XYZ file of C-alpha atoms in Angstrom:
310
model
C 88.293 8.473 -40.352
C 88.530 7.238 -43.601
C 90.486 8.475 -47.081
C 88.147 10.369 -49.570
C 87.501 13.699 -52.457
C 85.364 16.161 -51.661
C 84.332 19.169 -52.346
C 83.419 22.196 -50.066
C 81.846 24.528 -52.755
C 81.286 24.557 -56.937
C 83.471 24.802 -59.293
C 86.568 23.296 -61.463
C 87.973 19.731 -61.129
C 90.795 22.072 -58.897
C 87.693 22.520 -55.867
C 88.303 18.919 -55.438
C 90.107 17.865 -52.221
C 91.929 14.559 -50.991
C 91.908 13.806 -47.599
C 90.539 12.639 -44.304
C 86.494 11.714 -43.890
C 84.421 10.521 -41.315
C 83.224 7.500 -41.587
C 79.334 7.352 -42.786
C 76.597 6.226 -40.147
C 74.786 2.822 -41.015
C 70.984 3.689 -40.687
C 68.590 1.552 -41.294
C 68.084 -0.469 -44.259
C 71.406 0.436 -45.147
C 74.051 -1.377 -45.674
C 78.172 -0.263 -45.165
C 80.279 -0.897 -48.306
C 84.252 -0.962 -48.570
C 84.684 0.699 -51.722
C 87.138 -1.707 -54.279
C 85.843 0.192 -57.673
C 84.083 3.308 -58.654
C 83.196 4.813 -61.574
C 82.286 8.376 -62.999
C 79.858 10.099 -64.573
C 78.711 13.241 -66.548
C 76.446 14.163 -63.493
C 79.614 13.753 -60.947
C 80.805 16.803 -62.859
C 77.302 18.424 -63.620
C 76.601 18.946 -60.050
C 80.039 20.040 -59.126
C 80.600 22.413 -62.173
C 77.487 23.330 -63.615
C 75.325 22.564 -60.386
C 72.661 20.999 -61.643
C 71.301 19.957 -58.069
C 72.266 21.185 -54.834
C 75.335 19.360 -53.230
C 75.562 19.313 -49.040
C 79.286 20.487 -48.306
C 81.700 18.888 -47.831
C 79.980 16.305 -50.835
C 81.597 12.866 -51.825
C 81.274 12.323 -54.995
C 80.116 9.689 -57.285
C 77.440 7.648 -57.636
C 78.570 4.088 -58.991
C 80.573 1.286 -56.789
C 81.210 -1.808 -56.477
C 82.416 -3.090 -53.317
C 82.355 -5.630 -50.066
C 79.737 -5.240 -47.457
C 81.302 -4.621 -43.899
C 77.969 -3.965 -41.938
C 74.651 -4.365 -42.421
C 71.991 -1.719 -40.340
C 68.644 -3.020 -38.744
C 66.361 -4.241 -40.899
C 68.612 -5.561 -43.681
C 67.636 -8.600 -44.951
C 69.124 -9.440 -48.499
C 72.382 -8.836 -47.680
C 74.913 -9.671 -44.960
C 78.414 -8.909 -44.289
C 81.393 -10.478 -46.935
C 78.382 -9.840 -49.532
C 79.981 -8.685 -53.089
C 77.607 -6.321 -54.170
C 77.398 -3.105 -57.071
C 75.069 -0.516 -57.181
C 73.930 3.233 -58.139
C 73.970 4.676 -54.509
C 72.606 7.911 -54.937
C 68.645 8.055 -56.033
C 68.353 10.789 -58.610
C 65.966 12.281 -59.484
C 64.045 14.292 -57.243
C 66.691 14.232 -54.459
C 69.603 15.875 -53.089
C 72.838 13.731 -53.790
C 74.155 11.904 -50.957
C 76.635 13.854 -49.202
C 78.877 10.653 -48.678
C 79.396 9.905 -52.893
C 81.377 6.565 -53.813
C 84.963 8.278 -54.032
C 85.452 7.217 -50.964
C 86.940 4.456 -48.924
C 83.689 3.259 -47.457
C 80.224 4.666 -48.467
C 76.538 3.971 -47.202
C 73.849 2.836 -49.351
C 70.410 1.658 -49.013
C 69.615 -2.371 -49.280
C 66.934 -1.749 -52.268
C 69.428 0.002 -54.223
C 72.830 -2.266 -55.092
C 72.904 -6.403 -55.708
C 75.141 -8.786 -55.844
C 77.923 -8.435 -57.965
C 77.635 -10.844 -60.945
C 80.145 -13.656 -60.575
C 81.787 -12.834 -63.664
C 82.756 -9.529 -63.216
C 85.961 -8.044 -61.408
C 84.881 -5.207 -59.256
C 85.949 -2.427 -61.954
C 83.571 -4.210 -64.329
C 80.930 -3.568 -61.921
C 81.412 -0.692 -61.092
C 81.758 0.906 -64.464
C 78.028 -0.686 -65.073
C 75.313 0.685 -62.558
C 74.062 4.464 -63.044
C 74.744 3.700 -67.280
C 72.986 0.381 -67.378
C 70.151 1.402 -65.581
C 70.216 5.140 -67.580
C 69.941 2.908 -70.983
C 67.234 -0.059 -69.624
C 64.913 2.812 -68.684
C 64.911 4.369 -72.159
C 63.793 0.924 -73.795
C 61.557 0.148 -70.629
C 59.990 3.877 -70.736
C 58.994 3.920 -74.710
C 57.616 0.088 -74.067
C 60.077 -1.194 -76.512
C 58.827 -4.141 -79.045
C 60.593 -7.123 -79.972
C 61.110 -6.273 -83.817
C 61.305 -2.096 -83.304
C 64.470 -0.407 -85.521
C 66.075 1.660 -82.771
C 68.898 4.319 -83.779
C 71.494 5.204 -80.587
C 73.418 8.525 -80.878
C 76.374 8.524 -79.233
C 77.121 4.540 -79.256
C 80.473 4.972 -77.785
C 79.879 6.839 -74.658
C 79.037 5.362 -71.073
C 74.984 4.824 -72.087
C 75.312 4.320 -75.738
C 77.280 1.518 -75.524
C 75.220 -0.255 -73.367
C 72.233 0.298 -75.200
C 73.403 -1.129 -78.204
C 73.756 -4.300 -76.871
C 70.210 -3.905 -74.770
C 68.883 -3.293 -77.912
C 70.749 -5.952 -79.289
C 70.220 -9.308 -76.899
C 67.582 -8.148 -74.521
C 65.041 -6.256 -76.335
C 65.887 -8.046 -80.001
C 65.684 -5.065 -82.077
C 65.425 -5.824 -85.637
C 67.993 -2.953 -86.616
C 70.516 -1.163 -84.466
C 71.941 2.083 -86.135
C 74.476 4.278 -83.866
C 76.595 7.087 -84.227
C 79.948 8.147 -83.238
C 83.467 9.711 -85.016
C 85.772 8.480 -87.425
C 88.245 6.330 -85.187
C 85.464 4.524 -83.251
C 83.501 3.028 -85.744
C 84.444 0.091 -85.976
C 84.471 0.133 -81.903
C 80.765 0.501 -81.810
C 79.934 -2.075 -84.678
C 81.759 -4.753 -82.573
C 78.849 -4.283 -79.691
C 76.393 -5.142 -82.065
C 75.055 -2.213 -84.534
C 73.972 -3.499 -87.659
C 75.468 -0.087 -89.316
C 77.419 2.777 -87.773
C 77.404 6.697 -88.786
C 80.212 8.999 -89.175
C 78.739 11.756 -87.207
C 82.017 14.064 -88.654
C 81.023 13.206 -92.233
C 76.850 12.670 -92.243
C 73.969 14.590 -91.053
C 70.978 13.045 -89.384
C 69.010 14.296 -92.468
C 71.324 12.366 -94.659
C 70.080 8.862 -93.187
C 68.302 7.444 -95.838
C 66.284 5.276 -92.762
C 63.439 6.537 -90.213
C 63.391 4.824 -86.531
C 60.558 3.287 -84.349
C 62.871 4.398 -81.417
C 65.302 7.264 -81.082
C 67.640 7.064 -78.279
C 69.747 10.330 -77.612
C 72.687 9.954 -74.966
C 73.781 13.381 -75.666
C 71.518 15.531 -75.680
C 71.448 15.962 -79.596
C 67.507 15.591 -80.105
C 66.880 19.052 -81.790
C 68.659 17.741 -84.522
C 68.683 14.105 -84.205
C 64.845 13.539 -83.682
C 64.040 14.008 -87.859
C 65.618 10.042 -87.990
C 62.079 9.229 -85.902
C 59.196 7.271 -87.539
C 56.120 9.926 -87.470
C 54.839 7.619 -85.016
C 58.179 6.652 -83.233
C 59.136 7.764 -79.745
C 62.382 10.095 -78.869
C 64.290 9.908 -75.450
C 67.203 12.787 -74.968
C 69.151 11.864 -71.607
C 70.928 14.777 -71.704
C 69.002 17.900 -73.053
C 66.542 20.000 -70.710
C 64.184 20.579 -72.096
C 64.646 18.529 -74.981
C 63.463 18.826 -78.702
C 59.223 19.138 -78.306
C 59.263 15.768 -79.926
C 61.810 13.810 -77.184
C 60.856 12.835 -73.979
C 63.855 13.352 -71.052
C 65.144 10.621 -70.343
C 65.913 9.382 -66.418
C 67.381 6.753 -64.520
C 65.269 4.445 -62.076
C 67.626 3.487 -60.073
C 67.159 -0.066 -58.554
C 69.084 -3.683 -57.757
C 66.417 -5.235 -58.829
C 66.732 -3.822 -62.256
C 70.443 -5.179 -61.887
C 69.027 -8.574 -61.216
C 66.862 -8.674 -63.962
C 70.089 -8.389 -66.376
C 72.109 -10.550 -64.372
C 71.598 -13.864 -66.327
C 72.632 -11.679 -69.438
C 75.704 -10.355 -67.649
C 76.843 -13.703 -66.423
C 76.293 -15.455 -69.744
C 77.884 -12.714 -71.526
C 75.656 -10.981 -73.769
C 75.956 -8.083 -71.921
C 79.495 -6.511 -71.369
C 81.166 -3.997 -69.285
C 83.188 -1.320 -71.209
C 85.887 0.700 -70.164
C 87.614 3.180 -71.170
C 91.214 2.156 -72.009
C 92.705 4.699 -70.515
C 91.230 3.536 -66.911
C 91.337 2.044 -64.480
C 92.698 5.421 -62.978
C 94.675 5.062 -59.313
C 92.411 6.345 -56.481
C 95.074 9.433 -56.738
C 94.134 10.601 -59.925
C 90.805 11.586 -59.751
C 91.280 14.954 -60.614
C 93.017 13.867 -64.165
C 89.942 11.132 -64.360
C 87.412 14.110 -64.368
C 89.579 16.350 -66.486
C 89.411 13.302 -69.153
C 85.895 12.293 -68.880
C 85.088 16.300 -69.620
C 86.371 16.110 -72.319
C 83.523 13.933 -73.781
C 86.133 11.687 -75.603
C 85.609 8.960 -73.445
C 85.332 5.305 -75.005
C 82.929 3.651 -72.485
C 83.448 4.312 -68.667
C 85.978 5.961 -66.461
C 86.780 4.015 -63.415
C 88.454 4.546 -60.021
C 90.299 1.745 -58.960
C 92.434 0.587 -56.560
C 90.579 2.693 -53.643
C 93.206 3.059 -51.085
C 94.504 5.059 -48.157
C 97.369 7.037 -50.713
């Protein structure tokens, strides 16, 4: 048995449960992980609260982690045990979550989904990276982004947004980088790289004097935000279904090799894990961890971290 949250049906943060969990079985092309870090997301709480997909009882949750490999299943081949690795474990869309999340002292995932945890990260850095860092590559990726393209980023201060500022900024070399977000994090989200920052208390998106090759919407704003678009530019809402009729939805591929492909700029750098200051929260305070990242106030990510038996 192992230490873990869980759930048993929907509801509040006060459904969640700590306590004893069987260990997870190592199929196949699957590798077993000792959890050190984990990290949360709006969709933890979606599918608990709002149930946006169907859980399997009692459900883990969590999708991000960083941890040490303890055994590798048949088949394996990237990986072998001592391995550092991070990952996205669970493979939305399309799928059931995992009933064994990342809250959890040890957690299964498959080989193709987590990589090796850039040497330059401690493990709550990693952690706080996969499902948001993926989420944000796969806007640029799925609108083709161009070397040169203005791109404007509502919500730069959240999980996504703040990563795809500085996507936009040293991997896809946008010529402009506008983002949004309140009064006391402005000059928070200029430091990651946007060329100018709006007040979203104090301006309206029809009040930007600028139009946008490429809209990215972390929070689900597009009904409003999408009149900042070039006539020609593309829209991507991560977080409204449906979104405006002009915005594409916006999902995450999740993939290690999408984590390799940003590992050089990780390792040299460019790219930079941020967490919220108020984490890293003890493995006994997930409950208050949710309650905080609810309230949408979060600067960056939420992490778990140490995980441990109390």
């Amino acid at each position: 048995m192992q230490k873990a949250w869980f759930y048993n049906d929907y509801g509040s943060v006060d459904v969640l449960q700590f306590g004893d969990f069987p260990l997870p079985n190592v199929g196949a092309g699957q590798i077993l992980i000792k959890v050190r870090a984990a990290a949360l997301n709006p969709v933890d709480y979606k599918i608990r609260k709002l149930r946006i997909l169907d859980a399997t009882f009692p459900a883990v949750p969590g999708c991000d982690v960083a941890g040490v490999i303890t055994e590798v299943g048949e088949g394996v081949s990237k990986f072998k045990k001592g391995d550092e690795v991070y990952g996205d474990i669970q493979d939305f869309p399309g799928r059931k979550p995992k009933q064994y999340g990342t809250l959890a002292q040890y957690t299964v995932a498959e080989e193709h989904l987590v990589a090796l945890k850039p040497s330059n990260l401690s493990f709550e850095e990693a952690a706080s990276l996969p499902l948001a860092l993926l989420t944000a590559l796969e806007g640029f990726d799925s609108v083709n982004f161009q070397k040169g393209w203005s791109v404007f980023i509502v919500g730069g201060a959240g999980g996504v947004g703040t990563l795809a500022i500085q996507l936009a900024k040293h991997v896809f070399e946008a010529s402009r980088i506008v983002s949004t977000t309140s009064t006391g994090k402005l000059d928070f989200v200029k430091s990651l790289g946007a060329d100018l920052v709006v007040d979203y208390t104090k301006q309206n998106y029809d009040q930007v004097p600028e139009k946008f090759d490429f809209v990215f919407d972390t929070i689900g704003d597009s009904f409003k935000s999408h009149v900042v678009a070039k006539e020609e530019g593309r829209i991507i809402d991560i977080a409204s279904f449906p979104p405006h009729p002009r915005a594409e939805s916006g999902f995450v591929k999740t993939a290690g090799s999408n984590l390799e492909r940003l590992r050089d700029f990780i390792e040299s750098g460019k790219l930079k894990a941020v967490i919220d200051p108020e984490s890293p929260y003890a493995f006994s305070q997930v409950k208050e961890a949710f309650e905080y990242l609810e309230t949408g106030r979060a600067r960056g990510k939420i992490v778990i971290s140490p995980i441990e038996s109390g």
